XYZ file of C-alpha atoms in Angstrom:
685
model
C -173.085 -48.128 4.637
C -175.853 -45.648 5.357
C -175.629 -43.398 8.401
C -177.677 -40.399 9.640
C -174.381 -38.605 10.251
C -173.619 -38.857 6.541
C -177.055 -37.403 5.769
C -176.437 -34.387 7.973
C -172.983 -34.047 6.414
C -174.668 -33.868 3.008
C -176.956 -31.089 4.220
C -174.082 -29.076 5.637
C -171.914 -29.519 2.545
C -174.648 -28.375 0.161
C -175.134 -25.117 2.112
C -171.386 -24.458 2.195
C -170.957 -25.257 -1.506
C -173.811 -22.974 -2.556
C -172.519 -20.094 -0.428
C -169.088 -20.575 -2.037
C -170.677 -20.075 -5.438
C -170.817 -23.582 -6.866
C -173.703 -24.288 -9.299
C -176.641 -25.550 -7.251
C -177.971 -28.202 -9.634
C -174.644 -29.898 -10.322
C -173.593 -29.657 -6.666
C -176.790 -31.466 -5.690
C -176.157 -34.163 -8.279
C -172.501 -34.521 -7.307
C -173.175 -34.868 -3.591
C -176.070 -37.228 -4.248
C -173.919 -39.429 -6.460
C -170.954 -39.521 -4.037
C -172.952 -40.185 -0.876
C -175.287 -42.526 -2.724
C -172.304 -44.535 -3.904
C -171.209 -44.838 -0.267
C -174.722 -45.868 0.830
C -174.983 -48.643 -1.796
C -171.368 -49.765 -1.507
C -171.016 -53.557 -1.163
C -167.463 -54.888 -0.570
C -166.309 -57.226 -3.291
C -168.525 -55.880 -6.080
C -166.966 -53.869 -8.938
C -167.383 -50.099 -8.741
C -169.619 -49.945 -11.808
C -172.100 -52.388 -10.254
C -173.230 -49.868 -7.644
C -177.008 -49.230 -7.457
C -176.496 -45.455 -7.349
C -176.321 -45.475 -11.153
C -179.772 -47.082 -11.313
C -181.076 -44.460 -8.882
C -179.673 -41.626 -11.026
C -181.496 -42.974 -14.086
C -184.747 -43.467 -12.158
C -184.728 -39.959 -10.692
C -183.845 -38.349 -14.019
C -186.593 -40.283 -15.772
C -189.030 -39.263 -13.035
C -188.288 -35.589 -13.686
C -188.612 -36.078 -17.451
C -192.078 -37.632 -17.056
C -193.335 -35.009 -14.586
C -195.924 -33.124 -16.602
C -196.136 -30.442 -13.910
C -192.957 -28.968 -15.388
C -194.418 -28.645 -18.890
C -195.944 -25.295 -18.019
C -192.582 -23.809 -16.960
C -191.122 -23.141 -20.444
C -194.468 -21.834 -21.738
C -194.953 -19.342 -18.904
C -191.297 -18.296 -19.127
C -191.610 -17.833 -22.892
C -194.740 -15.733 -22.318
C -192.809 -13.466 -19.962
C -189.763 -13.028 -22.182
C -191.873 -12.296 -25.262
C -193.758 -9.521 -23.478
C -190.533 -8.136 -22.069
C -188.960 -7.971 -25.529
C -192.078 -6.426 -27.067
C -191.422 -3.175 -25.126
C -195.019 -2.805 -23.920
C -194.092 -1.370 -20.515
C -193.154 2.163 -21.579
C -196.660 3.075 -22.729
C -198.200 1.370 -19.724
C -196.018 3.299 -17.270
C -196.835 6.620 -18.944
C -200.586 6.028 -19.000
C -200.769 4.740 -15.411
C -198.674 7.691 -14.246
C -201.156 10.079 -15.856
C -204.059 8.250 -14.224
C -202.536 8.612 -10.711
C -200.903 11.983 -11.261
C -202.689 13.813 -8.430
C -202.100 11.393 -5.522
C -199.071 11.595 -3.161
C -195.926 9.863 -4.423
C -197.624 9.288 -7.770
C -194.447 8.082 -9.490
C -193.732 5.572 -6.708
C -197.332 4.306 -6.689
C -197.264 3.996 -10.474
C -193.969 2.108 -10.316
C -195.313 -0.327 -7.715
C -198.549 -0.969 -9.641
C -196.788 -1.461 -12.972
C -194.203 -3.726 -11.307
C -196.964 -5.867 -9.824
C -199.007 -5.943 -13.029
C -196.033 -6.614 -15.254
C -194.643 -9.149 -12.813
C -197.932 -11.068 -12.929
C -197.770 -11.147 -16.704
C -194.115 -12.134 -16.981
C -193.187 -13.766 -13.664
C -189.466 -13.035 -14.202
C -188.086 -11.003 -11.307
C -184.811 -9.973 -12.907
C -186.497 -8.771 -16.084
C -189.118 -6.724 -14.206
C -186.606 -5.079 -11.843
C -184.173 -4.211 -14.636
C -186.894 -2.929 -16.949
C -188.576 -0.790 -14.286
C -185.183 0.431 -13.109
C -184.505 1.736 -16.604
C -187.979 3.261 -17.022
C -188.858 4.703 -13.618
C -185.757 5.120 -11.419
C -184.276 8.148 -13.165
C -187.637 10.000 -13.448
C -188.172 9.526 -9.708
C -184.668 10.735 -8.867
C -185.036 13.752 -11.178
C -188.323 14.600 -9.437
C -186.503 14.704 -6.076
C -187.688 11.363 -4.679
C -185.738 9.801 -1.831
C -183.334 7.151 -3.131
C -184.506 4.597 -0.570
C -188.140 5.086 -1.555
C -187.384 4.885 -5.277
C -185.218 1.771 -5.023
C -187.513 0.055 -2.534
C -190.666 0.201 -4.667
C -188.800 -1.195 -7.686
C -187.097 -4.062 -5.881
C -190.133 -5.026 -3.776
C -192.639 -4.594 -6.605
C -190.520 -6.662 -8.968
C -190.659 -9.707 -6.676
C -194.475 -9.873 -6.664
C -194.444 -11.685 -9.996
C -193.149 -14.894 -8.401
C -196.039 -14.900 -5.900
C -199.161 -13.818 -7.787
C -200.198 -16.437 -10.385
C -199.198 -17.476 -12.936
C -196.007 -18.062 -10.951
C -193.076 -20.324 -11.781
C -192.241 -20.529 -8.065
C -195.612 -22.140 -7.322
C -195.108 -24.609 -10.171
C -191.753 -25.652 -8.687
C -193.281 -26.042 -5.220
C -196.192 -28.066 -6.636
C -193.770 -30.461 -8.314
C -191.641 -30.800 -5.174
C -194.554 -31.209 -2.749
C -196.845 -33.270 -4.974
C -199.654 -30.691 -4.747
C -202.091 -29.361 -7.301
C -200.939 -26.327 -9.259
C -204.455 -24.964 -9.648
C -205.112 -25.134 -5.897
C -201.863 -23.312 -5.196
C -202.723 -20.676 -7.787
C -206.142 -20.146 -6.211
C -204.627 -19.986 -2.725
C -201.973 -17.426 -3.705
C -204.362 -14.945 -5.346
C -205.678 -13.101 -2.271
C -202.404 -13.114 -0.268
C -200.562 -11.776 -3.314
C -202.968 -8.884 -3.794
C -203.059 -8.281 -0.039
C -199.255 -7.982 0.057
C -199.421 -5.500 -2.826
C -202.019 -3.533 -0.858
C -199.720 -3.429 2.185
C -196.879 -2.121 0.005
C -199.153 0.646 -1.316
C -200.282 1.589 2.197
C -196.656 1.892 3.282
C -195.652 4.044 0.298
C -198.670 6.350 0.592
C -198.346 6.605 4.372
C -194.663 7.492 4.178
C -195.346 10.118 1.508
C -198.184 11.690 3.523
C -196.174 11.798 6.760
C -193.037 13.154 5.072
C -193.902 14.867 1.762
C -190.248 15.821 1.188
C -189.357 12.254 0.189
C -191.782 12.393 -2.764
C -192.326 15.956 -4.027
C -195.359 16.664 -6.176
C -194.710 16.838 -9.891
C -195.071 20.219 -11.589
C -198.224 20.460 -13.744
C -196.274 20.618 -16.997
C -194.959 17.062 -16.410
C -198.372 15.405 -16.396
C -200.383 17.548 -18.767
C -201.652 15.859 -21.895
C -202.670 17.546 -25.137
C -206.418 17.533 -25.781
C -207.636 17.767 -29.406
C -209.669 20.814 -30.329
C -212.765 18.797 -31.225
C -212.868 17.428 -27.662
C -212.434 20.935 -26.253
C -215.582 21.952 -28.123
C -217.536 19.128 -26.491
C -216.665 20.125 -22.907
C -219.576 21.588 -20.931
C -219.832 23.775 -17.824
C -217.186 25.125 -15.445
C -215.866 21.596 -14.766
C -215.601 20.967 -18.541
C -217.555 17.690 -18.507
C -217.123 15.893 -21.814
C -219.634 13.016 -21.578
C -222.790 15.153 -22.110
C -221.167 16.859 -25.092
C -220.095 13.517 -26.537
C -223.645 12.185 -26.273
C -224.958 15.324 -27.965
C -222.377 14.951 -30.759
C -223.697 11.448 -31.518
C -226.944 13.058 -32.667
C -225.351 16.272 -33.997
C -221.925 15.544 -35.571
C -221.841 19.129 -36.856
C -220.758 20.202 -33.350
C -217.201 19.086 -34.115
C -217.086 19.204 -37.931
C -215.040 22.388 -38.093
C -212.428 21.260 -35.584
C -212.120 17.850 -37.218
C -211.523 19.344 -40.658
C -209.012 21.870 -39.324
C -206.990 19.080 -37.666
C -207.067 16.915 -40.783
C -208.727 13.997 -38.984
C -211.075 11.413 -40.543
C -214.841 11.821 -40.765
C -216.291 13.269 -37.582
C -218.996 10.624 -37.102
C -216.510 7.753 -36.945
C -214.256 9.768 -34.630
C -217.161 10.471 -32.292
C -218.083 6.802 -32.073
C -214.488 5.843 -31.309
C -214.590 8.160 -28.309
C -218.001 6.845 -27.249
C -216.696 3.264 -27.328
C -213.659 4.325 -25.294
C -215.943 5.908 -22.672
C -217.979 2.690 -22.470
C -214.953 0.438 -21.800
C -214.921 0.888 -17.968
C -218.674 0.246 -17.859
C -218.397 -2.853 -20.044
C -215.512 -4.253 -17.970
C -217.461 -3.710 -14.737
C -220.643 -5.288 -16.110
C -218.695 -8.199 -17.572
C -216.900 -8.859 -14.278
C -220.079 -8.867 -12.194
C -222.007 -10.895 -14.783
C -219.236 -13.505 -14.981
C -219.054 -13.753 -11.183
C -222.827 -14.099 -10.848
C -223.000 -16.728 -13.610
C -220.196 -18.797 -12.160
C -221.476 -18.781 -8.576
C -225.238 -18.981 -9.166
C -225.550 -20.907 -12.447
C -222.383 -22.870 -13.134
C -221.418 -23.714 -9.556
C -224.894 -24.052 -8.010
C -226.164 -27.394 -6.637
C -227.837 -29.523 -9.292
C -229.764 -32.679 -8.553
C -228.596 -35.769 -10.346
C -225.233 -34.315 -11.295
C -222.273 -36.444 -10.278
C -219.332 -34.772 -8.658
C -215.959 -34.917 -10.428
C -213.651 -37.743 -9.445
C -211.051 -35.439 -7.918
C -213.711 -33.715 -5.815
C -215.176 -37.046 -4.729
C -211.706 -38.102 -3.578
C -211.338 -34.846 -1.697
C -214.695 -35.446 -0.010
C -213.701 -38.931 1.080
C -210.443 -37.526 2.471
C -210.935 -33.886 3.459
C -207.672 -32.034 4.034
C -206.603 -31.365 7.559
C -207.358 -28.137 9.309
C -204.859 -25.352 8.562
C -203.517 -25.569 12.077
C -204.907 -28.248 14.394
C -203.866 -30.553 17.218
C -200.990 -32.919 16.505
C -201.835 -36.479 15.517
C -201.147 -39.313 17.939
C -199.353 -41.457 15.426
C -195.670 -41.041 14.720
C -194.474 -40.636 11.152
C -193.234 -43.748 9.430
C -189.639 -44.157 8.405
C -189.101 -42.845 4.911
C -186.387 -45.292 3.947
C -185.264 -44.737 0.428
C -188.364 -42.819 -0.650
C -187.952 -39.226 -1.654
C -189.548 -36.677 0.671
C -191.884 -35.416 -2.025
C -193.200 -38.927 -2.629
C -193.613 -39.522 1.073
C -195.481 -36.259 1.456
C -197.960 -37.156 -1.250
C -198.701 -40.544 0.255
C -198.530 -39.895 3.991
C -202.261 -39.710 4.725
C -203.430 -41.173 7.963
C -206.825 -42.648 7.025
C -208.106 -44.015 3.734
C -206.578 -43.774 0.299
C -204.526 -40.711 -0.496
C -206.092 -37.789 -2.268
C -204.774 -37.427 -5.789
C -203.146 -34.029 -5.928
C -200.676 -34.189 -8.780
C -201.045 -32.364 -12.057
C -202.099 -35.609 -13.711
C -205.438 -35.291 -11.925
C -205.892 -31.621 -11.203
C -209.093 -30.858 -9.313
C -212.023 -29.599 -11.304
C -214.456 -26.997 -9.995
C -217.243 -28.533 -7.959
C -220.265 -28.092 -10.164
C -222.601 -30.473 -8.468
C -221.434 -30.347 -4.905
C -221.002 -26.640 -4.347
C -223.421 -24.027 -3.085
C -223.949 -20.300 -3.174
C -221.816 -18.800 -0.378
C -223.549 -17.192 2.554
C -224.175 -13.457 2.120
C -223.181 -13.738 -1.552
C -226.017 -11.562 -2.798
C -225.409 -8.913 -0.135
C -221.761 -8.683 -1.188
C -222.656 -8.780 -4.879
C -225.218 -5.991 -4.750
C -223.171 -3.982 -2.289
C -220.079 -4.066 -4.509
C -222.236 -3.423 -7.583
C -223.777 -0.340 -5.954
C -220.343 0.936 -4.903
C -218.954 0.351 -8.407
C -221.952 2.125 -9.969
C -221.422 5.106 -7.669
C -217.697 5.310 -8.507
C -218.415 5.046 -12.236
C -221.071 7.761 -11.993
C -218.629 10.104 -10.228
C -215.922 9.235 -12.750
C -218.141 9.939 -15.764
C -219.573 13.105 -14.198
C -216.087 14.558 -13.611
C -214.550 13.331 -16.879
C -213.124 16.112 -19.045
C -211.288 15.954 -22.338
C -207.931 15.342 -20.666
C -209.265 12.390 -18.658
C -210.809 10.941 -21.806
C -207.435 11.059 -23.542
C -205.837 9.353 -20.531
C -208.563 6.697 -20.636
C -207.779 6.003 -24.289
C -204.088 5.592 -23.453
C -204.962 3.190 -20.633
C -207.162 1.177 -22.983
C -204.375 0.912 -25.540
C -201.616 -0.027 -23.086
C -203.205 -1.794 -20.101
C -206.408 -3.471 -21.292
C -204.859 -5.938 -23.818
C -202.325 -7.247 -21.302
C -204.961 -7.224 -18.559
C -207.376 -9.256 -20.666
C -204.644 -11.784 -21.508
C -203.681 -12.181 -17.840
C -207.337 -12.511 -16.821
C -207.958 -15.184 -19.450
C -204.851 -17.162 -18.479
C -205.816 -17.178 -14.802
C -209.529 -17.766 -15.380
C -209.145 -20.849 -17.544
C -206.904 -22.364 -14.846
C -208.981 -21.487 -11.804
C -212.346 -22.368 -13.362
C -211.124 -25.770 -14.531
C -211.462 -25.031 -18.253
C -207.851 -26.018 -18.948
C -204.892 -27.426 -17.081
C -201.991 -25.205 -16.087
C -199.976 -26.421 -19.076
C -202.754 -25.639 -21.547
C -203.265 -22.251 -19.929
C -199.540 -21.545 -20.284
C -199.816 -22.357 -23.984
C -202.692 -19.869 -24.272
C -200.579 -17.256 -22.510
C -197.594 -17.849 -24.791
C -199.759 -17.520 -27.908
C -201.421 -14.405 -26.497
C -198.037 -12.828 -25.740
C -196.935 -13.443 -29.322
C -200.194 -11.909 -30.514
C -199.618 -8.719 -28.485
C -195.993 -8.507 -29.619
C -196.953 -8.717 -33.298
C -199.927 -6.385 -32.842
C -197.676 -3.731 -31.291
C -195.775 -3.496 -34.587
C -198.423 -4.344 -37.190
C -201.819 -3.417 -35.709
C -203.706 -3.117 -39.003
C -202.533 -6.461 -40.395
C -203.208 -8.202 -37.093
C -206.700 -6.681 -36.938
C -207.725 -7.951 -40.383
C -206.247 -11.407 -39.917
C -207.844 -11.613 -36.458
C -211.231 -11.061 -38.082
C -210.489 -13.762 -40.656
C -209.412 -16.166 -37.913
C -212.547 -15.473 -35.862
C -214.793 -16.245 -38.831
C -212.802 -19.389 -39.589
C -212.887 -20.595 -35.963
C -216.594 -19.924 -35.559
C -217.383 -21.597 -38.873
C -215.321 -24.621 -37.910
C -217.324 -24.926 -34.684
C -220.554 -24.976 -36.718
C -219.194 -27.615 -39.105
C -218.118 -29.748 -36.148
C -221.684 -29.786 -34.853
C -221.560 -27.083 -32.198
C -225.222 -26.266 -32.845
C -226.442 -29.841 -32.487
C -226.592 -29.521 -28.712
C -229.717 -28.653 -26.793
C -228.335 -25.945 -24.506
C -228.085 -22.540 -26.190
C -225.477 -21.370 -23.660
C -223.220 -24.300 -24.538
C -223.689 -23.477 -28.224
C -222.669 -19.888 -27.695
C -219.674 -20.686 -25.473
C -218.398 -23.286 -27.951
C -218.694 -20.801 -30.805
C -217.049 -18.047 -28.762
C -214.085 -20.170 -27.659
C -213.528 -21.526 -31.164
C -213.696 -18.041 -32.678
C -211.331 -16.677 -30.021
C -208.742 -19.397 -30.605
C -208.976 -19.026 -34.380
C -208.665 -15.236 -34.173
C -205.624 -15.360 -31.894
C -203.858 -18.085 -33.865
C -204.407 -16.656 -37.351
C -203.863 -13.069 -36.137
C -200.481 -14.114 -34.735
C -199.098 -16.615 -37.213
C -199.934 -15.017 -40.562
C -198.716 -11.431 -39.866
C -195.813 -12.736 -37.787
C -194.462 -15.088 -40.442
C -195.095 -12.659 -43.302
C -193.079 -9.914 -41.564
C -190.428 -12.079 -39.926
C -187.935 -11.753 -42.773
C -188.537 -8.029 -43.257
C -188.245 -7.100 -39.571
C -184.813 -7.708 -37.991
C -186.130 -6.437 -34.646
C -189.004 -8.923 -34.566
C -186.670 -11.730 -35.586
C -184.106 -10.794 -32.941
C -186.727 -10.499 -30.191
C -188.123 -13.934 -31.003
C -184.615 -15.407 -31.103
C -183.623 -13.931 -27.731
C -186.896 -14.947 -26.068
C -186.485 -18.522 -27.301
C -182.864 -18.716 -26.155
C -183.613 -17.285 -22.689
C -186.576 -19.636 -22.309
C -184.423 -22.651 -23.127
C -181.747 -21.463 -20.704
C -184.186 -20.897 -17.822
C -186.031 -24.164 -18.440
C -182.791 -26.140 -18.524
C -181.797 -24.596 -15.199
C -185.113 -25.588 -13.598
C -184.982 -29.139 -14.981
C -181.394 -29.710 -13.841
C -182.351 -28.394 -10.420
C -185.130 -30.962 -10.225
C -182.838 -33.794 -11.301
C -180.269 -32.823 -8.665
C -182.944 -32.276 -6.012
C -184.607 -35.647 -6.678
C -181.286 -37.483 -6.406
C -180.137 -35.523 -3.355
C -183.448 -36.036 -1.517
C -183.492 -39.758 -2.196
C -179.928 -40.268 -0.944
C -180.539 -37.983 2.040
C -183.542 -40.102 3.054
C -181.607 -43.306 2.340
C -178.946 -42.323 4.859
C -181.658 -41.658 7.433
C -181.175 -37.900 7.534
C -184.870 -37.244 6.952
C -185.997 -39.606 9.724
C -183.379 -38.158 12.086
C -184.715 -34.638 11.548
C -188.281 -35.886 11.982
C -187.490 -37.595 15.285
C -185.673 -34.491 16.471
C -188.615 -32.220 15.593
C -191.184 -34.601 17.081
C -189.083 -34.943 20.218
C -189.434 -31.198 20.819
C -193.191 -31.702 21.425
C -194.037 -28.625 19.374
C -197.578 -27.459 18.861
C -198.757 -26.926 15.266
C -198.304 -23.199 15.789
C -194.779 -23.702 17.094
C -193.822 -25.916 14.172
C -195.272 -23.452 11.674
C -193.428 -20.527 13.245
C -190.113 -22.387 13.400
C -190.415 -23.665 9.809
C -191.192 -20.208 8.449
C -188.435 -18.651 10.542
C -185.888 -21.127 9.165
C -187.025 -20.421 5.608
C -186.843 -16.676 6.293
C -183.270 -16.981 7.598
C -182.293 -19.217 4.686
C -183.460 -16.465 2.364
C -180.514 -14.327 3.461
C -177.756 -16.465 1.899
C -179.782 -18.602 -0.557
C -182.143 -18.087 -3.484
C -185.733 -19.299 -3.607
C -185.010 -22.174 -5.993
C -182.463 -23.675 -3.609
C -184.767 -23.296 -0.613
C -187.712 -24.983 -2.341
C -185.870 -27.913 -3.901
C -183.540 -28.630 -0.934
C -185.174 -27.569 2.319
C -188.939 -27.652 1.681
C -188.865 -31.474 1.185
C -187.543 -31.697 4.758
C -190.623 -29.934 6.187
C -193.292 -31.355 3.884
C -193.475 -34.892 5.378
C -194.026 -33.363 8.840
C -197.149 -31.443 7.791
C -199.401 -34.488 8.156
C -198.308 -35.068 11.742
C -199.025 -31.455 12.734
C -202.215 -31.370 10.618
C -201.131 -28.302 8.663
C -202.690 -27.877 5.264
C -199.913 -28.230 2.623
C -201.627 -25.622 0.446
C -201.522 -23.092 3.280
C -197.912 -24.010 4.078
C -196.859 -23.686 0.428
C -198.530 -20.297 0.052
C -196.869 -19.042 3.225
C -193.522 -20.281 1.880
C -194.153 -18.372 -1.377
C -194.889 -15.177 0.562
C -191.932 -15.769 2.849
C -189.596 -16.243 -0.097
C -190.300 -12.689 -1.212
C -187.656 -11.941 1.416
C -185.143 -14.111 -0.463
C -184.981 -11.395 -3.123
C -184.925 -8.570 -0.565
C -182.517 -9.821 2.111
C -178.742 -9.247 2.019
C -176.213 -10.555 1.215
C -177.799 -12.440 -1.723
C -180.560 -9.896 -2.429
C -180.796 -10.468 -6.150
C -183.280 -7.614 -6.685
C -180.695 -5.161 -5.329
C -178.004 -6.394 -7.713
C -180.439 -6.310 -10.652
C -181.293 -2.694 -9.870
C -177.706 -1.652 -9.182
C -176.769 -2.810 -12.675
C -178.996 -0.141 -14.283
C -178.973 2.550 -11.563
C -176.947 5.788 -11.764
C -173.479 5.643 -10.255
C -174.380 7.774 -7.246
C -176.979 5.204 -6.107
C -175.060 2.871 -3.798
C -175.829 -0.727 -2.950
C -176.248 0.188 0.731
C -178.951 2.710 -0.173
C -180.794 0.055 -2.154
C -180.490 -2.384 0.774
C -181.854 0.266 3.152
C -184.800 0.883 0.845
C -185.672 -2.827 0.801
C -185.618 -3.408 4.566
C -189.128 -2.062 5.351
C -190.634 -4.384 2.767
C -189.127 -7.391 4.530
C -191.050 -6.314 7.653
C -194.219 -5.996 5.549
C -193.709 -9.574 4.321
C -193.627 -10.748 7.949
C -196.813 -8.777 8.695
C -198.499 -10.486 5.758
C -197.456 -13.888 7.124
C -199.026 -13.025 10.479
C -202.285 -12.106 8.747
C -202.209 -15.388 6.826
C -201.836 -17.366 10.046
C -204.466 -15.422 12.002
C -206.884 -15.505 9.064
C -206.207 -18.742 7.100
C -209.446 -18.222 5.178
C -207.683 -15.535 3.151
C -205.571 -18.335 1.687
C -207.897 -21.341 1.728
C -211.325 -19.862 0.966
C -210.905 -19.606 -2.808
C -209.473 -23.113 -3.439
C -212.095 -24.626 -1.121
C -214.903 -22.817 -2.914
C -213.640 -23.657 -6.393
C -212.580 -27.244 -5.797
C -214.419 -28.348 -2.653
C -213.072 -29.894 0.520
């Protein structure tokens, strides 16, 4: 008793039910079960002999065995742990001091910390609420415009669901049957580009109309400088680096000040400051060295080296152009197949490329090449970085050195953790699930270290020795390549240091610290709650999609779209416009699990790259958090804002950022290389 009219009725009912406030997951399951029962109804058979019950079991089992979803609870746990560890306060203060002299410094600091913290946690509600508590009142007390203050918090808080590691991209990968690592690589540059556009808007508005963001008085961003550093400052500009170098050879320069302040031995104190000064230089050198090694050594063409299986499959079946001419063939009827399954198997020539998380693409070691103009870009950026560092060190005074030390203590640990989590995914060292496990362990490590730094430091050293020694006992030095020896030792020592430095101090202090115990309990509970919501959504979506296709609703929509004779550009514009409009009444989870499976099977016909389409959807869905009436970021912020800040003012502050999202989408279409260059370079094809 299947009918396309029943399929369209399902689609209309789900939108109405969600807008009325019914739970999305259970509404999907309920409608799928009712309409599936009608589709499989055979007169004369008992009601319990309907095949819909078999379909429910199959779809639920399919979600349970989808290993793409394994990374969801780990990334969510990573975010909640860092939120509960209260690491944002110090970060906000140090970043504010670093940008204290630029226009709208508080707004710029808020946007940067929102983006950085959102990347680390990926939980929009937590970031918006936390930054609303930390930064909204200081901005309002400084005389900032309410629309500017609320806009940077709500827009900045949504960036965490776009820039990897992102739960949104994991959900899309599971729905569309695409590779998580390719989506992560594709979303990197658009995510940072959108952040850049936000910053340009905030700075431009503050320069054009300084009244909306008054400059802070000097007493609000001054930082106390110890007397021993004052003695090391040289010249009218009070440069501290030359004096610090001189103090390395003559510690007596600061002996008196050190003794008067009751600080430890001067020589050790001097070397601590020297190491702090060297951190920006070491980070810059490490970044350029890692980039050069990966491109020139690791990823360079090597004769006799076989290409990975996933890359070989991609070579046999290269993905379609981002936007190309429509194919001549018509799409096949989907029947009872779910849209996600049809999308993953609807290739036109040859066997399908394996894109699921079970066979994530590995970096192309043997088949890649050094990009054109790589060395020009490398040396050009290196020269520019060297010039900026030289200016920075030449102008550094004692106050800037103290700010640098605060940045190192608050930003660098979280930055290193985020960099490691993303690097091991993008470079093919681990899968997304294993990387999420690394991130969860690293978040626990930072949370424990924030409370017990000395214990964590000693046990970290013990763990590093244990891990490195275990690598030697396991035969790490029996290999012929010294670089492999060193990397094996380094990775083993790093894992041992993080594990022992987290577990031993954490367990030993768990009973004595009610705060640590409560934070761990709340993070675990919230992780279970969020993960259950995502899993139930997938069960409901899988059942709903299968029944919708069974009734012929999917094929009806396909025939209708194909009958319009749209060009690839027209289809892309219409699809993104529909998703943008759906973001007004619906949330991103509902759009991805219900409506994206309708568009995904059509991508092959229009020869639109599914990675490009998915990244554009992720950027577009930023508007789902910023568009009334269901602008969740506004409601999150209103819950912690002062009473005089109205919801309409928050809505008005968010509107310009919706326009910026559309501008970013235009850039992504005009310049698809911004999205596709990195995944193509890392994984070929």
